[in-house]
Protein backbone atom coordinates (compact mmCIF):
# COMPACT_ATOMS: atom_id res chain seq x y z
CA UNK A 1 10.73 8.55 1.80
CA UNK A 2 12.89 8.23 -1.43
CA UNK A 3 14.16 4.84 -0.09
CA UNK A 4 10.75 3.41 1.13
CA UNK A 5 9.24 4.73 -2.96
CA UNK A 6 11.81 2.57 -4.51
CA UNK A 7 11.36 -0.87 -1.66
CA UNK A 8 7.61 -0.22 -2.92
CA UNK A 9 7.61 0.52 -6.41
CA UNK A 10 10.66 -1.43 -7.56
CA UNK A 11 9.93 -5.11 -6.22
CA UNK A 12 5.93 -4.08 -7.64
CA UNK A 13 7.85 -3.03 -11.32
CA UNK A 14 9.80 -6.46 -11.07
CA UNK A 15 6.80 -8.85 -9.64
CA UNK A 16 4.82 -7.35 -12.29
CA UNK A 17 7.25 -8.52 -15.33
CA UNK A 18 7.15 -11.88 -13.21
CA UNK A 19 3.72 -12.04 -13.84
CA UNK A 20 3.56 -10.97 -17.27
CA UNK A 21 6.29 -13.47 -18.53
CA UNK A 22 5.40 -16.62 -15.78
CA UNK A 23 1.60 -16.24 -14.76
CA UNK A 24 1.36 -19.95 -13.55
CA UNK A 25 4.76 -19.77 -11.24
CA UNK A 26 3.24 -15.49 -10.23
CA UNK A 27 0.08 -16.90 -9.33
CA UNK A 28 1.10 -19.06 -6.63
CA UNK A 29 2.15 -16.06 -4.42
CA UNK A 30 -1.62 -14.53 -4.58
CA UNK A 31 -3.54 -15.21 -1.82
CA UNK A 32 -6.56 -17.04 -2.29
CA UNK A 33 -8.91 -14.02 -1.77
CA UNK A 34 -7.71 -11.92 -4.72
CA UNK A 35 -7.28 -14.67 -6.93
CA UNK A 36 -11.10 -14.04 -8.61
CA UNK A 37 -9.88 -10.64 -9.49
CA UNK A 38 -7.33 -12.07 -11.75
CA UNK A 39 -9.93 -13.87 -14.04
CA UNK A 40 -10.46 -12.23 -17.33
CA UNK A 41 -13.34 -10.08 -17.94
CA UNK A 42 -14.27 -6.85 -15.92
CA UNK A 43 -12.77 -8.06 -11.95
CA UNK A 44 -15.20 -6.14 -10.26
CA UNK A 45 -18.66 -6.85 -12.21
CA UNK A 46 -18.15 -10.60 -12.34
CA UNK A 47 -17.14 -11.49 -9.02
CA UNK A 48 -20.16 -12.44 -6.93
CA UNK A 49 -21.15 -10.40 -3.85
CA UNK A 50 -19.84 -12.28 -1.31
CA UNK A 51 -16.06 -11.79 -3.49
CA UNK A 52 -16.18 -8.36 -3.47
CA UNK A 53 -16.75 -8.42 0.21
CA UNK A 54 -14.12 -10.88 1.02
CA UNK A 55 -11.57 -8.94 -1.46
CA UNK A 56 -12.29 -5.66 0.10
CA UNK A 57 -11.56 -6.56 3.36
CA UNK A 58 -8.23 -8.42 2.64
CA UNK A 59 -7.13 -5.89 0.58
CA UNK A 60 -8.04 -3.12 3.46
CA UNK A 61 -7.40 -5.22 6.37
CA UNK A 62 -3.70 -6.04 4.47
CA UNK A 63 -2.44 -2.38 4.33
CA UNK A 64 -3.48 -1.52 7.54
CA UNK A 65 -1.33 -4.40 9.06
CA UNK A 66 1.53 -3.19 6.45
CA UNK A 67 1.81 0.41 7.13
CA UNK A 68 2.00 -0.65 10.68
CA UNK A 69 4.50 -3.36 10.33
CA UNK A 70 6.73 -0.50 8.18
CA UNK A 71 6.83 1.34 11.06
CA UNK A 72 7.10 -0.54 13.87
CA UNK A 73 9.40 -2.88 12.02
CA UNK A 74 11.75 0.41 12.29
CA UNK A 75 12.90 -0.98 15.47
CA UNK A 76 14.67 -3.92 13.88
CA UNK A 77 16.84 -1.81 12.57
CA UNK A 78 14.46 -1.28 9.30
CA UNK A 79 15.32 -4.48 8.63
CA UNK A 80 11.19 -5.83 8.77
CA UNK A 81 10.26 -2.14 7.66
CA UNK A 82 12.39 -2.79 4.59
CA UNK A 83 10.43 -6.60 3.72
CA UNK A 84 6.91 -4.77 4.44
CA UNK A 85 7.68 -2.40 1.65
CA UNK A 86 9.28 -5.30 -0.54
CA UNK A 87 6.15 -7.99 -0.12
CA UNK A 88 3.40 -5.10 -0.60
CA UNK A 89 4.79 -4.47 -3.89
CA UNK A 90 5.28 -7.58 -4.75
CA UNK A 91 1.61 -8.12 -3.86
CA UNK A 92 1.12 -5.33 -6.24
CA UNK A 93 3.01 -5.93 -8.94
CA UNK A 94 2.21 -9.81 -9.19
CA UNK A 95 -1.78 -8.74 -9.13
CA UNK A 96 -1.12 -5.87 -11.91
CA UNK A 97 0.96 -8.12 -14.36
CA UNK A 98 -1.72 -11.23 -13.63
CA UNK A 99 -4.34 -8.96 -14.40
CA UNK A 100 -2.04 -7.04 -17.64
CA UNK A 101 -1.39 -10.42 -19.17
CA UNK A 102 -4.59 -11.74 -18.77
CA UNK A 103 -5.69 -8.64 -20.80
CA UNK A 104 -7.43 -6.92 -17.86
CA UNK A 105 -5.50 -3.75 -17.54
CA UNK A 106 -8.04 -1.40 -17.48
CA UNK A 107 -9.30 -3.80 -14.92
CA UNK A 108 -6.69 -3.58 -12.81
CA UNK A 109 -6.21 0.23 -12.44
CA UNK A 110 -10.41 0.36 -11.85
CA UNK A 111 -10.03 -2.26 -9.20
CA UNK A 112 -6.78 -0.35 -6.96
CA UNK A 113 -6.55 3.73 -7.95
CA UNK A 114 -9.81 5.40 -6.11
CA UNK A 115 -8.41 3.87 -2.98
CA UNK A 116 -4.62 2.58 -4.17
CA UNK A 117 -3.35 6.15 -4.66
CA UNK A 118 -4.00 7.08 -0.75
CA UNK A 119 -3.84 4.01 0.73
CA UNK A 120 0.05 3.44 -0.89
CA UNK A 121 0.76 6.80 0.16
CA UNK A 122 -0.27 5.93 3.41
CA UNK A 123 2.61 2.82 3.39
CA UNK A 124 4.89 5.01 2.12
CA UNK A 125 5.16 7.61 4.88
CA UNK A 126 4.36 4.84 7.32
CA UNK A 127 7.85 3.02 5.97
CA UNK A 128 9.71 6.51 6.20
CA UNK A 129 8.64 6.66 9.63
CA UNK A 130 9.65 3.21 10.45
CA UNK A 131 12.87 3.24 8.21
CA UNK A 132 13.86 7.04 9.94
CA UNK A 133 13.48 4.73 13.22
CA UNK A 134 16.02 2.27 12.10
CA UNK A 135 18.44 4.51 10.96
CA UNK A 136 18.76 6.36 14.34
CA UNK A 137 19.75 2.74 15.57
CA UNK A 138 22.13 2.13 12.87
CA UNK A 139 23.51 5.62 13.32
CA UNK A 140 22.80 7.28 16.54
CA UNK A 141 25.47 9.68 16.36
CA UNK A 142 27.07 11.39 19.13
CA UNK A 143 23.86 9.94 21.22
CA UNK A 144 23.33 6.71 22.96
CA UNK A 145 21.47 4.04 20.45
CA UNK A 146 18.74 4.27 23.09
CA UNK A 147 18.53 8.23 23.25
CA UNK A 148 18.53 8.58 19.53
CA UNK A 149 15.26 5.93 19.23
CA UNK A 150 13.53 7.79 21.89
CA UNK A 151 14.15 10.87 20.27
CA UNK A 152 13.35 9.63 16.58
CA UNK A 153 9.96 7.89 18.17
CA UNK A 154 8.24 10.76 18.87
CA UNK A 155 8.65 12.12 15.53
CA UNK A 156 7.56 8.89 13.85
CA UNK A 157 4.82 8.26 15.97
CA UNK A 158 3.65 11.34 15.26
CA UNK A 159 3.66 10.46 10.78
CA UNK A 160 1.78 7.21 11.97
CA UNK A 161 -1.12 8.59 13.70
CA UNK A 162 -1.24 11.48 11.43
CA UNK A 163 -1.25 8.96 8.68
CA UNK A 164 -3.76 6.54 10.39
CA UNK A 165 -7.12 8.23 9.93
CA UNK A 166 -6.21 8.27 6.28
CA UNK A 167 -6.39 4.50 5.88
CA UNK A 168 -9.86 5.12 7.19
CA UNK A 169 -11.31 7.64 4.47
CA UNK A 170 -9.30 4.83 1.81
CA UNK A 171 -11.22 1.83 3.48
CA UNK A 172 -14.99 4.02 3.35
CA UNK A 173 -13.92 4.49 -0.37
CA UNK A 174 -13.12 1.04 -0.85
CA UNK A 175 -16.56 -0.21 0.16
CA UNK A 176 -18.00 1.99 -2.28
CA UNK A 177 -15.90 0.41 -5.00
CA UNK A 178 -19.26 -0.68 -6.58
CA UNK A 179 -21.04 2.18 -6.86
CA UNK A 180 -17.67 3.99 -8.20
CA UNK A 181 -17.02 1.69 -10.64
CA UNK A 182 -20.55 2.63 -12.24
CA UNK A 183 -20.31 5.79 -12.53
CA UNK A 184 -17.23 4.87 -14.86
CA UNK A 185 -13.17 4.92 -15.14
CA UNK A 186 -12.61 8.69 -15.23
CA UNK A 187 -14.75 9.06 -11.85
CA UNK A 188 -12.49 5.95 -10.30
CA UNK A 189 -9.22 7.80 -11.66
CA UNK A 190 -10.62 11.25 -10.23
CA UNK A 191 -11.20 9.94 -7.01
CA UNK A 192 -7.74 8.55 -6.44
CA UNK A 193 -6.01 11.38 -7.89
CA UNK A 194 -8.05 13.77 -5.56
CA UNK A 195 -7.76 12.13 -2.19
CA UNK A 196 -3.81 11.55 -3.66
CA UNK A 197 -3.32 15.87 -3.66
CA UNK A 198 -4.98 16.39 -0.85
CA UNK A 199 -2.91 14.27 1.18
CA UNK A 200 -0.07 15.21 -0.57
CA UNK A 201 -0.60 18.54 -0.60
CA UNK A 202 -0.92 18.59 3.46
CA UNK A 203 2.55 16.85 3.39
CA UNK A 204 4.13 19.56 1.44
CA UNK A 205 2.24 22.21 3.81
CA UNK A 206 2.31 20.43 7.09
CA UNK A 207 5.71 18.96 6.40
């Protein structure tokens, strides 16, 4: 888990001074669809209908296919569960220093953290599963490389699908981005850190 935090959160920390100190070079790795969020100006208000739409659904449709890629990628080895983590937050980062530079902060933490707290959660456990998978390849131990996969699966299957009906809740949030961002920042930043602790907190009980 420590491992898949710092694939995550380290490329996002260095994509984001990328984007802060060479917006026109950062921009070119944005895909098209979140591009209107990096205008300047409040993201969310100014981009038409049909925008929000399309940048809801990349954004959900994008960490569903990455928290699955981190853990099925776990039978390369890690090696794909290991560039899942690394592109997401470089996804991340690029958007948030775009968005910081541009002078849209605020903008950028209204726009990911009532659905970006679980959601990333979500990747994370989904790339210890994967990279817990890779490891009992890399190391099965006094067990047959194929033994030690089978016997790691069943545990990381176990994290995905416990995991998966989370990405849900984060996606029904995420279409009511509108409506949240109305009712102000502090409700947005609530939101996040709520569904955040509870998932959290069934972690720490559940293990």
């Amino acid at each position: 888990l420590l491992i898949a935090f710092v694939l995550l959160f380290g490329s996002a920390a260095l994509a984001a001074l990328w984007g802060i100190h060479d917006p026109a070079a950062a921009t070119g790795v944005v895909p098209r669809e979140f591009r209107p969020a990096l205008q300047p100006g409040h993201p969310w208000h100014d981009m038409t209908p049909s925008e929000q739409a399309a940048f809801t659904t990349a954004v959900f449709t994008n960490n569903i296919q990455v928290t699955l890629v981190a853990f099925a990628g776990g039978i390369t080895a890690g090696v794909a569960t290991a560039l899942a983590l690394l592109y997401n937050g470089l996804l991340l980062g690029v958007i948030g220093g775009l968005m910081g530079q541009a002078g849209n902060g605020v903008g950028f933490v209204d726009l990911v953290t009532a659905h970006g707290v679980l959601e990333l959660s979500c990747i994370l456990v989904g790339g210890a599963a994967g990279l817990s998978l890779g490891w009992s390849i890399v190391s099965p131990g006094l067990r047959t490389r194929r033994a030690s996969l089978q016997r790691e699966a069943v545990e990381a299957l176990l994290l995905t699908v416990g995991t998966a009906p989370w990405l849900v809740i984060a996606g029904i949030v995420e279409g009511n981005r509108a409506n949240l961002a109305e009712a102000g920042l502090g409700a947005v930043i609530g939101v996040g850190v709520a569904l955040g602790s509870v998932y959290w907190g069934l972690v720490l009980w559940r293990g």
